[in-house]
CSV table of C-alpha atoms in Angstrom, one decimal:
chain,number,residue,atom,x,y,z
A,1,VAL,CA,-14.1,-24.9,13.6
A,2,GLN,CA,-16.9,-24.4,16.1
A,3,ASP,CA,-16.5,-24.9,19.8
A,4,ILE,CA,-19.6,-24.9,22.3
A,5,PHE,CA,-19.0,-23.5,25.9
A,6,PRO,CA,-21.3,-23.5,28.8
A,7,ASN,CA,-22.9,-20.2,30.0
A,8,ASP,CA,-22.9,-19.4,33.7
A,9,ASP,CA,-26.1,-17.2,33.7
A,10,GLY,CA,-28.5,-20.0,33.2
A,11,ILE,CA,-30.3,-18.1,30.5
A,12,GLU,CA,-29.1,-20.0,27.6
A,13,PRO,CA,-27.6,-23.5,27.6
A,14,PHE,CA,-24.5,-22.5,25.7
A,15,GLU,CA,-22.5,-19.8,23.7
A,16,ALA,CA,-20.8,-20.8,20.4
A,17,TYR,CA,-17.6,-19.5,19.0
A,18,THR,CA,-16.2,-20.2,15.6
A,19,THR,CA,-12.3,-19.9,14.8
A,20,GLN,CA,-11.3,-18.9,11.3
A,21,ALA,CA,-7.7,-20.1,11.0
A,22,ALA,CA,-5.1,-17.9,9.2
A,23,ALA,CA,-7.5,-15.1,8.9
A,24,PRO,CA,-6.8,-11.7,7.4
A,25,GLU,CA,-4.8,-9.8,9.8
A,26,GLU,CA,-7.2,-6.9,10.6
A,27,LEU,CA,-9.9,-9.6,11.6
A,28,ARG,CA,-7.2,-11.2,14.0
A,29,ALA,CA,-6.7,-7.6,15.3
A,30,ILE,CA,-10.3,-7.2,16.2
A,31,SER,CA,-10.7,-10.5,18.0
A,32,MET,CA,-7.3,-10.5,19.9
A,33,PRO,CA,-7.7,-10.2,23.7
A,34,LYS,CA,-5.8,-7.7,25.9
A,35,GLY,CA,-2.7,-9.3,27.8
A,36,PRO,CA,0.6,-8.8,29.4
A,37,GLY,CA,4.0,-8.9,27.6
A,38,GLY,CA,3.9,-10.1,24.0
A,39,PHE,CA,0.4,-11.2,24.5
A,40,ASP,CA,-0.8,-7.9,23.0
A,41,ARG,CA,1.0,-8.4,19.6
A,42,ILE,CA,-0.8,-9.2,16.5
A,43,GLN,CA,1.9,-11.6,15.4
A,44,ASN,CA,0.9,-13.9,18.3
A,45,PHE,CA,-2.7,-14.4,17.1
A,46,LYS,CA,-3.3,-16.2,13.7
A,47,ASN,CA,-7.1,-16.8,14.0
A,48,TYR,CA,-10.3,-14.7,13.9
A,49,VAL,CA,-12.6,-16.0,16.7
A,50,TYR,CA,-16.3,-14.9,16.8
A,51,ARG,CA,-19.5,-15.6,18.3
A,52,SER,CA,-21.6,-17.8,16.1
A,53,TYR,CA,-24.9,-18.4,17.9
A,54,ARG,CA,-27.5,-16.0,16.7
A,55,ARG,CA,-30.3,-14.9,19.2
A,56,LYS,CA,-31.6,-12.1,17.1
A,57,ASP,CA,-32.1,-11.2,13.4
A,58,ILE,CA,-30.0,-8.0,13.0
A,59,PHE,CA,-29.9,-6.1,9.8
A,60,LEU,CA,-26.8,-4.3,8.5
A,61,TYR,CA,-27.7,-1.6,6.0
A,62,HIS,CA,-24.7,-0.9,3.8
A,63,VAL,CA,-25.4,2.5,2.1
A,64,GLU,CA,-23.4,3.0,-1.1
A,65,LEU,CA,-23.5,2.0,-4.7
A,66,GLY,CA,-24.4,-1.7,-4.4
A,67,ILE,CA,-22.3,-4.8,-4.6
A,68,ASN,CA,-21.3,-7.7,-7.0
A,69,PRO,CA,-23.7,-10.3,-5.3
A,70,ASP,CA,-21.9,-13.1,-7.3
A,71,HIS,CA,-18.6,-12.6,-5.5
A,72,ALA,CA,-17.5,-15.5,-3.2
A,73,GLU,CA,-17.7,-13.3,-0.1
A,74,PHE,CA,-21.5,-13.0,-0.5
A,75,ARG,CA,-22.4,-16.3,-1.6
A,76,GLY,CA,-24.8,-18.1,0.6
A,77,ARG,CA,-25.6,-14.8,2.7
A,78,HIS,CA,-29.0,-13.5,3.3
A,79,ILE,CA,-29.1,-10.4,1.3
A,80,GLU,CA,-31.9,-7.8,0.7
A,81,TRP,CA,-31.8,-4.9,-1.8
A,82,LEU,CA,-33.2,-1.5,-1.2
A,83,TYR,CA,-33.2,1.3,-3.9
A,84,THR,CA,-33.3,4.9,-3.3
A,85,PRO,CA,-35.7,7.0,-5.4
A,86,ARG,CA,-32.9,8.4,-7.6
A,87,THR,CA,-31.6,4.9,-8.2
A,88,GLU,CA,-35.1,3.9,-9.5
A,89,SER,CA,-35.6,7.1,-11.5
A,90,MET,CA,-32.2,6.6,-13.2
A,91,ALA,CA,-33.0,2.9,-14.0
A,92,SER,CA,-30.1,1.7,-11.9
A,93,ASP,CA,-32.3,-0.5,-9.6
A,94,ASP,CA,-30.6,-3.8,-10.5
A,95,LYS,CA,-28.5,-6.2,-8.3
A,96,SER,CA,-25.1,-4.7,-9.2
A,97,GLU,CA,-22.7,-2.0,-8.3
A,98,ALA,CA,-23.1,1.4,-10.0
A,99,LEU,CA,-20.1,3.2,-11.5
A,100,ALA,CA,-17.9,0.2,-10.4
A,101,SER,CA,-15.3,0.9,-13.2
A,102,GLN,CA,-15.0,4.6,-12.1
A,103,THR,CA,-14.7,3.8,-8.3
A,104,GLY,CA,-12.6,0.6,-8.5
A,105,GLY,CA,-15.4,-1.3,-7.1
A,106,HIS,CA,-15.2,0.5,-3.9
A,107,SER,CA,-18.8,-0.4,-2.6
A,108,THR,CA,-18.3,-4.1,-3.1
A,109,ALA,CA,-15.0,-3.8,-1.4
A,110,THR,CA,-16.3,-1.9,1.7
A,111,ALA,CA,-19.4,-4.2,1.9
A,112,SER,CA,-17.1,-7.2,2.1
A,113,LYS,CA,-15.3,-5.8,5.2
A,114,ALA,CA,-18.7,-5.6,6.9
A,115,MET,CA,-20.2,-9.0,5.8
A,116,GLY,CA,-17.8,-10.9,3.7
A,117,ASN,CA,-17.7,-14.7,4.2
A,118,THR,CA,-13.9,-14.6,4.9
A,119,VAL,CA,-12.9,-11.1,5.1
A,120,GLY,CA,-15.8,-9.4,6.9
A,121,ALA,CA,-16.4,-8.9,10.5
A,122,ALA,CA,-20.1,-10.0,10.7
A,123,ARG,CA,-21.1,-13.6,10.2
A,124,LEU,CA,-24.5,-13.6,11.9
A,125,ALA,CA,-26.2,-10.3,10.5
A,126,ILE,CA,-28.3,-10.0,7.5
A,127,LEU,CA,-27.0,-7.7,4.8
A,128,VAL,CA,-29.3,-5.0,3.4
A,129,VAL,CA,-27.8,-3.5,0.2
A,130,VAL,CA,-28.9,0.2,-0.1
A,131,LYS,CA,-28.1,1.3,-3.6
A,132,MET,CA,-27.5,4.9,-4.5
A,133,PRO,CA,-26.8,5.6,-8.2
A,134,ASP,CA,-23.9,7.9,-7.5
A,135,HIS,CA,-22.0,9.8,-4.8
A,136,SER,CA,-23.7,13.2,-5.4
A,137,SER,CA,-25.2,15.2,-2.5
A,138,SER,CA,-28.7,14.6,-3.9
A,139,SER,CA,-28.2,10.8,-3.6
A,140,ALA,CA,-26.6,11.1,-0.1
A,141,SER,CA,-29.4,13.3,1.2
A,142,GLU,CA,-32.2,10.9,0.3
A,143,ALA,CA,-30.2,7.7,1.3
A,144,PHE,CA,-31.0,8.0,5.1
A,145,ALA,CA,-34.7,8.6,4.4
A,146,THR,CA,-34.8,5.4,2.3
A,147,VAL,CA,-33.2,3.4,5.3
A,148,LEU,CA,-35.4,5.0,7.8
A,149,ASP,CA,-38.6,4.3,6.0
A,150,ASP,CA,-37.6,0.6,5.4
A,151,ILE,CA,-36.7,0.1,9.0
A,152,ARG,CA,-40.0,1.6,10.2
A,153,ALA,CA,-42.1,-0.3,7.8
A,154,LYS,CA,-40.4,-3.6,8.8
A,155,ASP,CA,-40.5,-2.9,12.5
A,156,ARG,CA,-36.6,-3.1,12.8
A,157,GLN,CA,-36.1,-0.3,15.2
A,158,GLY,CA,-33.3,-1.4,17.6
A,159,LEU,CA,-32.5,-4.4,15.3
A,160,SER,CA,-30.6,-2.5,12.6
A,161,VAL,CA,-26.9,-1.0,12.1
A,162,VAL,CA,-26.0,1.4,9.2
A,163,SER,CA,-22.6,1.4,7.6
A,164,ILE,CA,-21.3,4.5,5.6
A,165,SER,CA,-18.0,4.4,3.8
A,166,TRP,CA,-18.3,7.7,2.1
A,167,GLY,CA,-18.5,11.4,2.8
A,168,SER,CA,-19.4,14.6,1.0
A,169,LYS,CA,-17.0,15.6,-1.5
A,170,LYS,CA,-17.2,19.2,-0.2
A,171,GLN,CA,-16.4,20.3,3.2
A,172,VAL,CA,-19.4,20.9,5.4
A,173,GLU,CA,-19.1,23.3,8.3
A,174,TRP,CA,-21.4,22.5,11.4
A,175,THR,CA,-22.0,25.7,13.4
A,176,GLY,CA,-24.7,24.1,15.6
A,177,ARG,CA,-27.4,25.9,13.8
A,178,LEU,CA,-29.4,23.8,11.3
A,179,GLN,CA,-30.4,26.7,9.2
A,180,ASP,CA,-26.8,27.3,8.2
A,181,LEU,CA,-26.7,24.1,6.3
A,182,ARG,CA,-27.6,23.6,2.8
A,183,SER,CA,-31.0,22.0,2.3
A,184,ASP,CA,-29.7,18.5,1.3
A,185,TRP,CA,-27.5,18.5,4.4
A,186,GLN,CA,-30.4,19.6,6.6
A,187,THR,CA,-32.3,16.7,5.3
A,188,MET,CA,-29.5,14.2,6.1
A,189,TYR,CA,-29.1,15.7,9.5
A,190,LYS,CA,-32.8,15.4,10.3
A,191,ASP,CA,-32.9,11.7,9.1
A,192,LEU,CA,-29.8,10.8,11.1
A,193,ARG,CA,-31.5,12.2,14.2
A,194,GLN,CA,-34.5,10.1,13.6
A,195,LEU,CA,-32.4,7.0,13.2
A,196,SER,CA,-30.7,7.7,16.5
A,197,GLN,CA,-34.2,8.2,18.2
A,198,ILE,CA,-35.3,4.7,17.2
A,199,SER,CA,-32.0,3.1,18.5
A,200,VAL,CA,-30.2,2.6,15.2
A,201,PRO,CA,-26.5,3.2,15.3
A,202,VAL,CA,-24.7,4.5,12.3
A,203,TYR,CA,-21.0,3.9,11.7
A,204,CYS,CA,-19.4,6.4,9.5
A,205,ALA,CA,-16.0,6.8,7.9
A,206,ALA,CA,-14.1,9.8,9.3
A,207,GLY,CA,-12.4,10.6,6.0
A,208,ASN,CA,-8.8,10.6,4.7
A,209,LYS,CA,-8.0,14.2,4.2
A,210,ALA,CA,-5.9,14.8,7.3
A,211,ARG,CA,-2.9,15.9,5.3
A,212,GLU,CA,-4.7,18.2,3.0
A,213,LYS,CA,-5.3,21.9,3.8
A,214,ASN,CA,-8.6,23.5,4.2
A,215,ALA,CA,-9.7,26.9,2.9
A,216,ARG,CA,-8.1,28.7,6.0
A,217,GLY,CA,-4.8,27.0,5.2
A,218,GLY,CA,-4.8,24.6,8.2
A,219,LEU,CA,-4.6,20.9,7.9
A,220,ARG,CA,-7.9,19.0,7.8
A,221,TYR,CA,-7.0,17.0,10.8
A,222,LEU,CA,-10.7,17.0,12.2
A,223,VAL,CA,-13.8,15.6,10.3
A,224,ASP,CA,-15.3,18.1,7.9
A,225,THR,CA,-17.5,16.3,5.7
A,226,ALA,CA,-21.1,15.1,6.0
A,227,PRO,CA,-22.2,13.0,7.7
A,228,ALA,CA,-19.3,12.6,9.9
A,229,VAL,CA,-19.4,16.3,10.9
A,230,PHE,CA,-22.7,15.8,12.6
A,231,GLN,CA,-21.7,13.3,15.3
A,232,ASP,CA,-21.7,15.6,18.3
A,233,ALA,CA,-25.0,17.0,17.3
A,234,ILE,CA,-26.9,13.7,17.1
A,235,SER,CA,-27.8,11.7,20.1
A,236,ASP,CA,-30.6,9.1,21.2
A,237,ARG,CA,-33.2,9.7,23.9
A,238,PHE,CA,-30.5,8.8,26.6
A,239,GLY,CA,-28.3,11.6,25.3
A,240,LYS,CA,-25.8,9.2,23.8
A,241,SER,CA,-24.6,9.7,20.2
A,242,LEU,CA,-25.4,6.9,17.9
A,243,LEU,CA,-23.6,8.4,15.0
A,244,ALA,CA,-20.1,6.8,15.5
A,245,VAL,CA,-17.3,8.2,13.5
A,246,ILE,CA,-14.5,5.7,12.8
A,247,SER,CA,-11.0,6.5,12.2
A,248,ASN,CA,-8.3,4.5,10.8
A,249,ALA,CA,-5.2,2.7,12.3
A,250,ASP,CA,-2.9,-0.1,11.5
A,251,ASN,CA,-3.3,-3.5,13.2
A,252,ASP,CA,-1.0,-2.5,16.0
A,253,GLY,CA,-3.0,0.7,16.8
A,254,THR,CA,-0.8,3.4,15.1
A,255,VAL,CA,-3.0,6.0,13.5
A,256,TYR,CA,-2.7,6.1,9.7
A,257,PRO,CA,-1.4,9.6,8.7
A,258,THR,CA,-4.3,10.5,6.3
A,259,SER,CA,-7.0,9.6,8.8
A,260,GLN,CA,-9.3,12.3,10.1
A,261,ARG,CA,-10.9,12.2,13.5
A,262,VAL,CA,-13.4,13.9,15.8
A,263,GLU,CA,-12.5,16.5,18.2
A,264,HIS,CA,-13.0,14.8,21.7
A,265,PRO,CA,-10.7,12.2,23.1
A,266,PHE,CA,-13.4,9.3,22.5
A,267,THR,CA,-12.4,8.7,18.8
A,268,VAL,CA,-13.1,5.2,17.8
A,269,HIS,CA,-10.3,3.5,15.7
A,270,ALA,CA,-10.6,0.4,13.7
A,271,PRO,CA,-8.1,-1.4,11.3
A,272,GLY,CA,-7.9,0.0,7.8
A,273,VAL,CA,-4.4,-0.3,6.5
A,274,SER,CA,-3.7,-2.7,3.7
A,275,VAL,CA,-6.9,-4.7,4.5
A,276,ARG,CA,-8.1,-7.6,2.3
A,277,CYS,CA,-11.4,-7.1,0.5
A,278,ALA,CA,-13.4,-8.3,-2.4
A,279,THR,CA,-13.0,-7.1,-6.0
A,280,TYR,CA,-16.0,-6.2,-8.1
A,281,ASN,CA,-15.0,-7.4,-11.5
A,282,ASN,CA,-13.7,-11.0,-10.5
A,283,PRO,CA,-16.0,-13.1,-8.4
A,284,SER,CA,-13.2,-14.9,-6.8
A,285,GLY,CA,-10.7,-11.9,-6.8
A,286,TYR,CA,-9.3,-9.9,-3.8
A,287,ARG,CA,-7.2,-6.7,-3.5
A,288,THR,CA,-6.1,-4.6,-0.6
A,289,GLY,CA,-7.4,-1.3,0.5
A,290,THR,CA,-6.4,1.5,3.0
A,291,GLY,CA,-8.7,4.1,4.4
A,292,THR,CA,-11.4,4.8,6.8
A,293,SER,CA,-13.8,3.4,4.2
A,294,TYR,CA,-12.7,0.0,5.4
A,295,SER,CA,-12.5,0.9,9.1
A,296,ALA,CA,-16.2,1.9,9.3
A,297,PRO,CA,-17.7,-1.3,8.0
A,298,LEU,CA,-15.5,-3.4,10.1
A,299,ALA,CA,-16.8,-1.6,13.2
A,300,ALA,CA,-20.4,-1.8,11.8
A,301,GLY,CA,-20.1,-5.6,11.3
A,302,MET,CA,-18.6,-6.2,14.6
A,303,VAL,CA,-21.4,-4.4,16.3
A,304,ALA,CA,-24.1,-6.1,14.3
A,305,ASP,CA,-22.8,-9.4,15.3
A,306,LEU,CA,-22.6,-8.5,19.0
A,307,MET,CA,-26.3,-7.4,18.7
A,308,ALA,CA,-27.2,-10.6,16.9
A,309,ALA,CA,-25.5,-12.7,19.6
A,310,ASP,CA,-27.2,-10.5,22.3
A,311,ILE,CA,-24.6,-11.0,25.0
A,312,PRO,CA,-23.6,-10.6,27.7
A,313,TYR,CA,-27.0,-10.6,29.1
A,314,LYS,CA,-26.1,-9.0,32.3
A,315,VAL,CA,-25.1,-5.6,30.7
A,316,TRP,CA,-26.7,-5.7,27.4
A,317,ARG,CA,-29.7,-3.5,28.1
A,318,PRO,CA,-29.3,0.4,27.2
A,319,PRO,CA,-27.2,2.2,27.1
A,320,GLN,CA,-25.3,-0.9,26.0
A,321,PRO,CA,-22.1,-0.5,28.0
A,322,PHE,CA,-20.6,-3.8,26.5
A,323,ILE,CA,-20.9,-2.6,22.9
A,324,LEU,CA,-19.5,0.9,23.8
A,325,GLY,CA,-16.6,-0.9,25.6
A,326,CYS,CA,-15.9,-3.0,22.6
A,327,LEU,CA,-15.9,0.0,20.3
A,328,TYR,CA,-13.3,1.8,22.5
A,329,GLY,CA,-11.6,-1.6,22.9
A,330,TRP,CA,-8.1,-1.5,24.4
A,331,LYS,CA,-5.0,0.3,23.9
A,332,ARG,CA,-2.6,-1.4,21.4
A,333,PRO,CA,1.2,-1.0,21.2
A,334,GLY,CA,0.9,1.7,18.6
A,335,GLY,CA,-0.8,4.0,21.2
A,336,GLN,CA,-4.4,3.8,20.1
A,337,ASN,CA,-7.4,2.0,21.6
A,338,MET,CA,-8.8,-0.3,18.7
A,339,ILE,CA,-12.2,-2.0,18.5
A,340,TRP,CA,-12.4,-5.5,20.0
A,341,ASN,CA,-15.3,-8.1,19.7
A,342,GLY,CA,-15.1,-9.1,23.3
A,343,VAL,CA,-13.7,-12.7,22.8
A,344,ASN,CA,-11.3,-13.3,25.7
A,345,GLU,CA,-8.2,-15.4,25.9
A,346,THR,CA,-10.1,-18.6,27.0
A,347,TYR,CA,-11.5,-18.8,23.5
A,348,ASN,CA,-8.6,-17.1,21.6
A,349,PRO,CA,-5.3,-18.0,23.1
A,350,PRO,CA,-2.1,-16.6,21.6
A,351,SER,CA,-0.2,-18.8,19.1
A,352,ILE,CA,3.4,-19.4,18.2
A,353,PRO,CA,5.1,-16.0,17.7
A,354,GLY,CA,6.6,-15.1,14.3
A,355,LEU,CA,3.6,-15.8,12.1
A,356,SER,CA,4.0,-14.5,8.5
A,357,THR,CA,1.4,-12.0,7.4
A,358,ILE,CA,-0.9,-12.7,4.4
A,359,SER,CA,0.6,-11.7,1.2
A,360,LEU,CA,-1.8,-9.5,-0.8
A,361,ASN,CA,-1.6,-7.8,-4.2
A,362,HIS,CA,-2.0,-4.1,-5.0
A,363,THR,CA,-3.3,-1.4,-2.7
A,364,ILE,CA,-5.9,1.2,-3.7
A,365,GLN,CA,-6.5,4.6,-2.0
A,366,ASP,CA,-9.9,6.2,-1.9
A,367,ASN,CA,-10.9,8.9,-4.3
A,368,ASP,CA,-12.4,12.2,-3.6
A,369,THR,CA,-16.0,11.1,-3.5
A,370,THR,CA,-15.6,8.3,-0.8
A,371,ALA,CA,-14.1,8.3,2.6
């Protein structure tokens, strides 16, 4: 259902909003507006409402192992493919997901949360599938250079968003000195800094190891894998970090117990508990997933569409306070601020209380090589 509403700024004649009825609960959570009383309960919102008028072409770079492009979630979407040097050298440069049987189709699932037709946050952006052959540090370290080169070659600075649903298998300690890092992490750090300098935000999973112990015997509550560990060290020319580490909470804003987070109070939380996502081996199949791997692409997809809609005009220019406000969202009943796409109650009013939640099948937890 698409509705057209007049603008009051006189710059464009209208703004379009589309309503997806009976949408997955996590999508309903990111488009529900703040309000008093029972107005802030997910049960009172059964639709996903999003802006559907594109003013800019925005490119969402999903960096992982590829996707199943034949899945219903990607049919009809504008999709580009980009291969890292190792992917090409290992003859894995085809339109498929690498190692899908080993990872449970993790890459297809996470891409669907960013850009899926019915389960993804972004409906306006263009998907760029950046395919690595595996989750090794060698693959990870060259992935950002591949993205950086493509953005520069195609003049997409300021028109791109990067989504990362994985982290290094081993812990990475950031001391503040580049020379203390291994060479592959130094390469990643430098490439992330360059992406930030050309106004390309990167949305990265925080990780799911909060209940595990580190080498010192303490809990891994804070992020400790690359690239998430670099958040505070990377900023754009205005001094603002464009590497956003996304933590995981349920749809009412209760932090999931395995979710890691950054050390300062401005942690970004997005839904990532029992979310609906595409399967790799069945082009019309779905499963559920839990983890920051799903929170990060939801946030990336939401931001990509805000950029594509390019509103509100009056506050859009750098440092983009509207997008920052949407990322930090508003405080939910569970205690955490959650991302919000900025659609207010005029276009997404509450519905009848007591909605039944979507019934989904099995849940899969992430493995050691992904976030």
